[in-house]
Short mmCIF file of C-alpha atoms in Angstrom, two decimals:
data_model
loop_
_atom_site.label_atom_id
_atom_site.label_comp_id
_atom_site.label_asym_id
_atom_site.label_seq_id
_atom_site.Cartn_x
_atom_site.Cartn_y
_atom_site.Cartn_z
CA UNK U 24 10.36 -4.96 -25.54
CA UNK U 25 8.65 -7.94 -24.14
CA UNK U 26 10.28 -11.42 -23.28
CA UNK U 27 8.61 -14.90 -24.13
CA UNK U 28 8.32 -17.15 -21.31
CA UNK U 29 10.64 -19.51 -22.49
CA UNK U 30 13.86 -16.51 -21.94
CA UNK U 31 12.61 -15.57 -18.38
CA UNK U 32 12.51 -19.24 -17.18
CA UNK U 33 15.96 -20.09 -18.50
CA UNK U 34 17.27 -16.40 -17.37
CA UNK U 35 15.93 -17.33 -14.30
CA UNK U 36 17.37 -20.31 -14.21
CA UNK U 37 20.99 -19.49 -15.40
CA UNK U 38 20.88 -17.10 -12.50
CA UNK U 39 19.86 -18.91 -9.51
CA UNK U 40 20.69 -22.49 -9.93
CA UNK U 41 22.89 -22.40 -7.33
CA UNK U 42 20.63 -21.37 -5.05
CA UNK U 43 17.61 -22.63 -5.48
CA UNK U 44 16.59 -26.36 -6.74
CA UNK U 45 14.80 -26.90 -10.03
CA UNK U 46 11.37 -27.68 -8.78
CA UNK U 47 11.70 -24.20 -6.89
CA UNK U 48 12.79 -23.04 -9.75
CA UNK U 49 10.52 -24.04 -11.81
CA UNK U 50 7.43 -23.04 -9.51
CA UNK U 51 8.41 -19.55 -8.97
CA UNK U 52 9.31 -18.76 -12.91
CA UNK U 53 5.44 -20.00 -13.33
CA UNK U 54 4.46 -17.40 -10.40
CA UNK U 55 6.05 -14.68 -12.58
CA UNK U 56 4.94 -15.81 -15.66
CA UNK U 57 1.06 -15.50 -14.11
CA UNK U 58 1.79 -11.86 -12.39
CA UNK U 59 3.20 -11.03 -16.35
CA UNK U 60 0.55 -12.32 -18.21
CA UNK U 61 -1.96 -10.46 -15.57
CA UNK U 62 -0.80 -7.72 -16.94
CA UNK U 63 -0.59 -7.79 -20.56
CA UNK U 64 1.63 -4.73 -20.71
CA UNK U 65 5.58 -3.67 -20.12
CA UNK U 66 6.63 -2.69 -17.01
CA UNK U 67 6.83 0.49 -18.14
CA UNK U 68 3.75 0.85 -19.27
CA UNK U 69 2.46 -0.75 -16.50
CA UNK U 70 4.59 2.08 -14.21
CA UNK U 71 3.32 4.95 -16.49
CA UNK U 72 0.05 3.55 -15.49
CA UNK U 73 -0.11 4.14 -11.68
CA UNK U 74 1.88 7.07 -11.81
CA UNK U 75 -0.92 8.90 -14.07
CA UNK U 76 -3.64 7.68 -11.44
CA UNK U 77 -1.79 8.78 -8.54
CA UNK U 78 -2.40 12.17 -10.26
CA UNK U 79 -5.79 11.86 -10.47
CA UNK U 80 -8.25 13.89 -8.10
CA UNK U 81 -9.90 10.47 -6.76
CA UNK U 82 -8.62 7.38 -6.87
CA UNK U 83 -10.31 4.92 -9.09
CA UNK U 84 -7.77 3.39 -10.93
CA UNK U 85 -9.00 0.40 -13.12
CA UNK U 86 -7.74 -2.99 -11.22
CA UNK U 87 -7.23 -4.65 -14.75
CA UNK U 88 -3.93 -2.75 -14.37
CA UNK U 89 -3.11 -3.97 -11.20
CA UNK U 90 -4.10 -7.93 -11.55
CA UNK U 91 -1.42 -10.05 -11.20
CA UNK U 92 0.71 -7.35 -9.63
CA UNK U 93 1.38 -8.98 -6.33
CA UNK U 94 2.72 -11.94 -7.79
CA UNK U 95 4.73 -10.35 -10.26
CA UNK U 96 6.20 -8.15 -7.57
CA UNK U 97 6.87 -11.04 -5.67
CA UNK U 98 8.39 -13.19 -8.38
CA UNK U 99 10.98 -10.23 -8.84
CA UNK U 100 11.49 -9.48 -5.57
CA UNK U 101 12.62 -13.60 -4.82
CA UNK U 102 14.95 -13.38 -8.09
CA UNK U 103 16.75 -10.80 -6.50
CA UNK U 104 19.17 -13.25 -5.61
CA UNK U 105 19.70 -12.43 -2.08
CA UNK U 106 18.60 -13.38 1.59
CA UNK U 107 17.53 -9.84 1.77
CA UNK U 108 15.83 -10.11 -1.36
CA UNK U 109 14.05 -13.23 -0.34
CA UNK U 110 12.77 -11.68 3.14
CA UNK U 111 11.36 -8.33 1.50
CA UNK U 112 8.87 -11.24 -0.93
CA UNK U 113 6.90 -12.10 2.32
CA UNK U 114 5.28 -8.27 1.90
CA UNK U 115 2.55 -7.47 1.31
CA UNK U 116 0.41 -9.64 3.80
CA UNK U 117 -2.19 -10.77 1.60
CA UNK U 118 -5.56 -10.75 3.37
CA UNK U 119 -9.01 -12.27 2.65
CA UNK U 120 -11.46 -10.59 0.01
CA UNK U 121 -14.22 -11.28 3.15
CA UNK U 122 -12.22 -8.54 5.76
CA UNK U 123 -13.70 -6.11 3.27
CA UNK U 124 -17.48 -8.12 3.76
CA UNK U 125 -20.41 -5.97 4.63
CA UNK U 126 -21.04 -5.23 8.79
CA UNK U 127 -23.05 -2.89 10.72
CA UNK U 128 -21.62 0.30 9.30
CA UNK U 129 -20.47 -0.10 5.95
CA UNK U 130 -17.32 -2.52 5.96
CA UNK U 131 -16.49 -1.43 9.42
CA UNK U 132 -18.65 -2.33 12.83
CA UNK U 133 -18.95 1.41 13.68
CA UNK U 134 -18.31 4.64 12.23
CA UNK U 135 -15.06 6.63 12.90
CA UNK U 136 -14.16 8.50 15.64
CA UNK U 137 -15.13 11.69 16.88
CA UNK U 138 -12.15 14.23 17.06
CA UNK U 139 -9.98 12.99 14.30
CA UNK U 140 -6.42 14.03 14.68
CA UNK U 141 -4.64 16.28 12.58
CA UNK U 142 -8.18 18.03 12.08
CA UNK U 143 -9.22 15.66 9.07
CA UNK U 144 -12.84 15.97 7.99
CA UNK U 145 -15.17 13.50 10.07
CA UNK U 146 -17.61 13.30 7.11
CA UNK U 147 -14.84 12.17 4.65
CA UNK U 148 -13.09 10.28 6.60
CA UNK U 149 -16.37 8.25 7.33
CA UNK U 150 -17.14 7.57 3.70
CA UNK U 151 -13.38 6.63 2.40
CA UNK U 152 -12.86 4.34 5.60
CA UNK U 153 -16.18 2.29 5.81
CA UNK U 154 -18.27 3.10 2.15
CA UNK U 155 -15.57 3.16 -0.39
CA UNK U 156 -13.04 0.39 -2.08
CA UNK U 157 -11.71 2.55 -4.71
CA UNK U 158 -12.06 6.23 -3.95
CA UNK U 159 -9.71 8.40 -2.05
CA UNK U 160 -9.43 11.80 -0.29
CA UNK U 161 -7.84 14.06 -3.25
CA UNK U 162 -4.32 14.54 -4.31
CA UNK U 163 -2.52 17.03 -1.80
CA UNK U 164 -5.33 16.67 1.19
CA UNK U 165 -3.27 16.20 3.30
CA UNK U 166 -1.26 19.59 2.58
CA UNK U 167 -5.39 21.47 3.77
CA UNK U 168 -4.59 19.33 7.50
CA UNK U 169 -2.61 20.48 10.47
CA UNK U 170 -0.36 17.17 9.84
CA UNK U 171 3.00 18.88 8.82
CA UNK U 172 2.55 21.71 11.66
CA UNK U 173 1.74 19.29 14.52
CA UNK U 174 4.19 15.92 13.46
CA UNK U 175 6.91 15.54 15.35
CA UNK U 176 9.75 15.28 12.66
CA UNK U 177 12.13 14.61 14.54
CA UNK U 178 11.02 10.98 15.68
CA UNK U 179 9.16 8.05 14.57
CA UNK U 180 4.93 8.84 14.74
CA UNK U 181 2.41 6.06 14.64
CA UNK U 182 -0.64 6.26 12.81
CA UNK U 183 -3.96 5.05 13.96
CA UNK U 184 -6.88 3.51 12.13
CA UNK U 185 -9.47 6.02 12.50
CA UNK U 186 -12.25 3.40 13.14
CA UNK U 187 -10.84 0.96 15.80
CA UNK U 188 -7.59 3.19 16.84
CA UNK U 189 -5.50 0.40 16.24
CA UNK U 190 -1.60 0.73 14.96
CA UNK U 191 -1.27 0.90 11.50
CA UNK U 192 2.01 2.84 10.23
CA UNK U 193 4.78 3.84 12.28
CA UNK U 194 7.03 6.43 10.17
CA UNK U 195 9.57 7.71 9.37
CA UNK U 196 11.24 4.22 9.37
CA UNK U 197 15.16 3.87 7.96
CA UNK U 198 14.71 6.91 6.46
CA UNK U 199 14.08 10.81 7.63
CA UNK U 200 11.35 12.36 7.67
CA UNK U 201 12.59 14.77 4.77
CA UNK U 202 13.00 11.80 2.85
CA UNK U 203 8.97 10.90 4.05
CA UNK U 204 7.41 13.72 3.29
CA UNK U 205 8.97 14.19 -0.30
CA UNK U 206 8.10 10.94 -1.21
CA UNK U 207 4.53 12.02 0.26
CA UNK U 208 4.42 15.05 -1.64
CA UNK U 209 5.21 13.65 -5.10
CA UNK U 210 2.69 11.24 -4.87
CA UNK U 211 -0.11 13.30 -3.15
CA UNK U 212 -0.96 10.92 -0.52
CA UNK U 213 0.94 9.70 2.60
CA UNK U 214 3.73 6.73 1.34
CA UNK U 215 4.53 3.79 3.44
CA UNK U 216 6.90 1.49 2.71
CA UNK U 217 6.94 -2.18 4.24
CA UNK U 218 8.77 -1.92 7.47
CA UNK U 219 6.57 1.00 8.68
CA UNK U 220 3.54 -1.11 8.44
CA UNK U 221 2.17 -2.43 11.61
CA UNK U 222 1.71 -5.67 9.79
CA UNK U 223 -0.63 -7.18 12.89
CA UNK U 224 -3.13 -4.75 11.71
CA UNK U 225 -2.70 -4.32 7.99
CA UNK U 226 -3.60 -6.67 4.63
CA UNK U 227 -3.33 -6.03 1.21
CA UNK U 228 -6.10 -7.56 -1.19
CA UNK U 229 -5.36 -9.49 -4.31
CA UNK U 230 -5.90 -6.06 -6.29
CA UNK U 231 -3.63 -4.14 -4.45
CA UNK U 232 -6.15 -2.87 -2.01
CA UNK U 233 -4.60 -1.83 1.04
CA UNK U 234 -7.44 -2.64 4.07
CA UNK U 235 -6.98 -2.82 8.53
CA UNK U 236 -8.02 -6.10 9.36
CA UNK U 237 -10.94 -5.07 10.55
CA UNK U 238 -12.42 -3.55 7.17
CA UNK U 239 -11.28 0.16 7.01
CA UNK U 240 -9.73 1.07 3.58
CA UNK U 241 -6.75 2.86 3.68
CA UNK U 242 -5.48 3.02 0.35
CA UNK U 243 -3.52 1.10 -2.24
CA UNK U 244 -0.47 -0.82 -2.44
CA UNK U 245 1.73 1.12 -5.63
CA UNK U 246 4.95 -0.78 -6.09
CA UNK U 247 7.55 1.47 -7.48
CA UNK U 248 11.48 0.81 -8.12
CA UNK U 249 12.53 0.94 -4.51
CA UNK U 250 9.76 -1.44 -3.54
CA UNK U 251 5.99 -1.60 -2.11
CA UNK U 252 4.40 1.78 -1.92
CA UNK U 253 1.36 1.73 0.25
CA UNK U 254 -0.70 4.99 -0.98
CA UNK U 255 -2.25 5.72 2.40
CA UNK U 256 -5.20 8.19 2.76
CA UNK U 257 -4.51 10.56 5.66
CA UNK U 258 -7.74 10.72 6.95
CA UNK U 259 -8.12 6.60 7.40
CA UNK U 260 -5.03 6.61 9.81
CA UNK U 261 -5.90 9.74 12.23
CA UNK U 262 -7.32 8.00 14.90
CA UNK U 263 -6.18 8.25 18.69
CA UNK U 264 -5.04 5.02 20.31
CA UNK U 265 -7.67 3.34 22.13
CA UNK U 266 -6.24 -0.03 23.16
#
């Protein structure tokens, strides 16, 4: 069932008057009237969507699906209603379409490293994190990688772009790594979620896009009911540390 815009204004409205003035009001029930109409489908649908190209081999998934998402996602997340609520709408970092801009190897300045941890494949890694925006290493890669044998589970690991070696996830994150890796395994691909991003080093494009700020693609921001899901391929974030 779908709502007019007229109910979700005055829903919002009835909700958080005393929190929030009417201009505010007023500004943000627009915001999530755009992310809704960006859409053009229910949330359901919408969910039903991802979660059938999350089980596709490569990632592709059309971004007519996704327009509008981040500011739907962050119209609901403010009209939570809470401080908490109102903190977790600052995520994702939206960068600039130009981080992604051509350089001297692809979107990146160089190719990636060498000796790629977790013994991902150089040649794949290489093409996802500097030649692709919309591809990704298939469903379940990272189950073919020594990445469950050599993690330590019992503490937090950090994850390095594979270009630059900068920070880019450090997980598990107020939850165990159980709790990680089944989230992982449902979805096929690594799964961040917004306080195990090394924000410094991380934006998410207008699409959902999920990028290092220094143009290697890592994946794609998949909102579910718990919050942002950043869909991270595994071989964009084995790199060693190098600063």
């Amino acid at each position: 069932t779908s709502y007019s815009g007229s109910v979700r204004m005055a829903a919002a409205s009835n909700m958080f008057k005393p929190l929030l003035p009417p201009a505010l009001l007023m500004v943000l029930a627009g915001t999530m009237m755009v992310g809704y109409l960006g859409t053009q489908q229910h949330p359901t649908s919408l969910s039903s969507s991802l979660m059938a190209r999350s089980r596709a081999s490569l990632v592709s998934g059309p971004t007519s699906v996704r327009k509008g998402l981040f500011s739907t996602t962050a119209a609901f997340g403010l009209f939570g209603g809470s401080a908490a609520s109102a903190v977790k709408a600052q995520y994702p970092i939206v960068g600039d379409e130009q981080i992604m801009s051509q350089k001297e190897h692809g979107t990146n300045t160089k190719p990636v490293q060498l000796d790629l941890r977790y013994g991902c494949d150089r040649k794949v890694a290489d093409k996802i994190c500097s030649f692709n925006r919309h591809y990704a290493e298939y469903s379940g890669y990272f189950r073919t990688t020594k990445w469950l044998s050599e993690v330590d589970k019992t503490k937090e690991t950090t994850y390095y772009d594979s270009v630059t070696g900068k920070p880019l996830f450090i997980a598990p994150k107020g939850r165990t790594f159980d709790e990680f890796q089944r989230e992982s395994e449902a979805h096929g691909w690594p799964s961040f979620r917004d306080e195990e991003v090394v924000w410094e080093n991380v934006r998410c494009l207008r699409d959902g896009e999920c990028v290092s700020v220094d143009g290697t693609h890592l994946g794609h921001n998949l909102p579910d009911r718990s919050g942002n899901r950043y869909c991270i391929n595994l071989v964009s974030v084995a790199g060693h540390p190098t600063i």
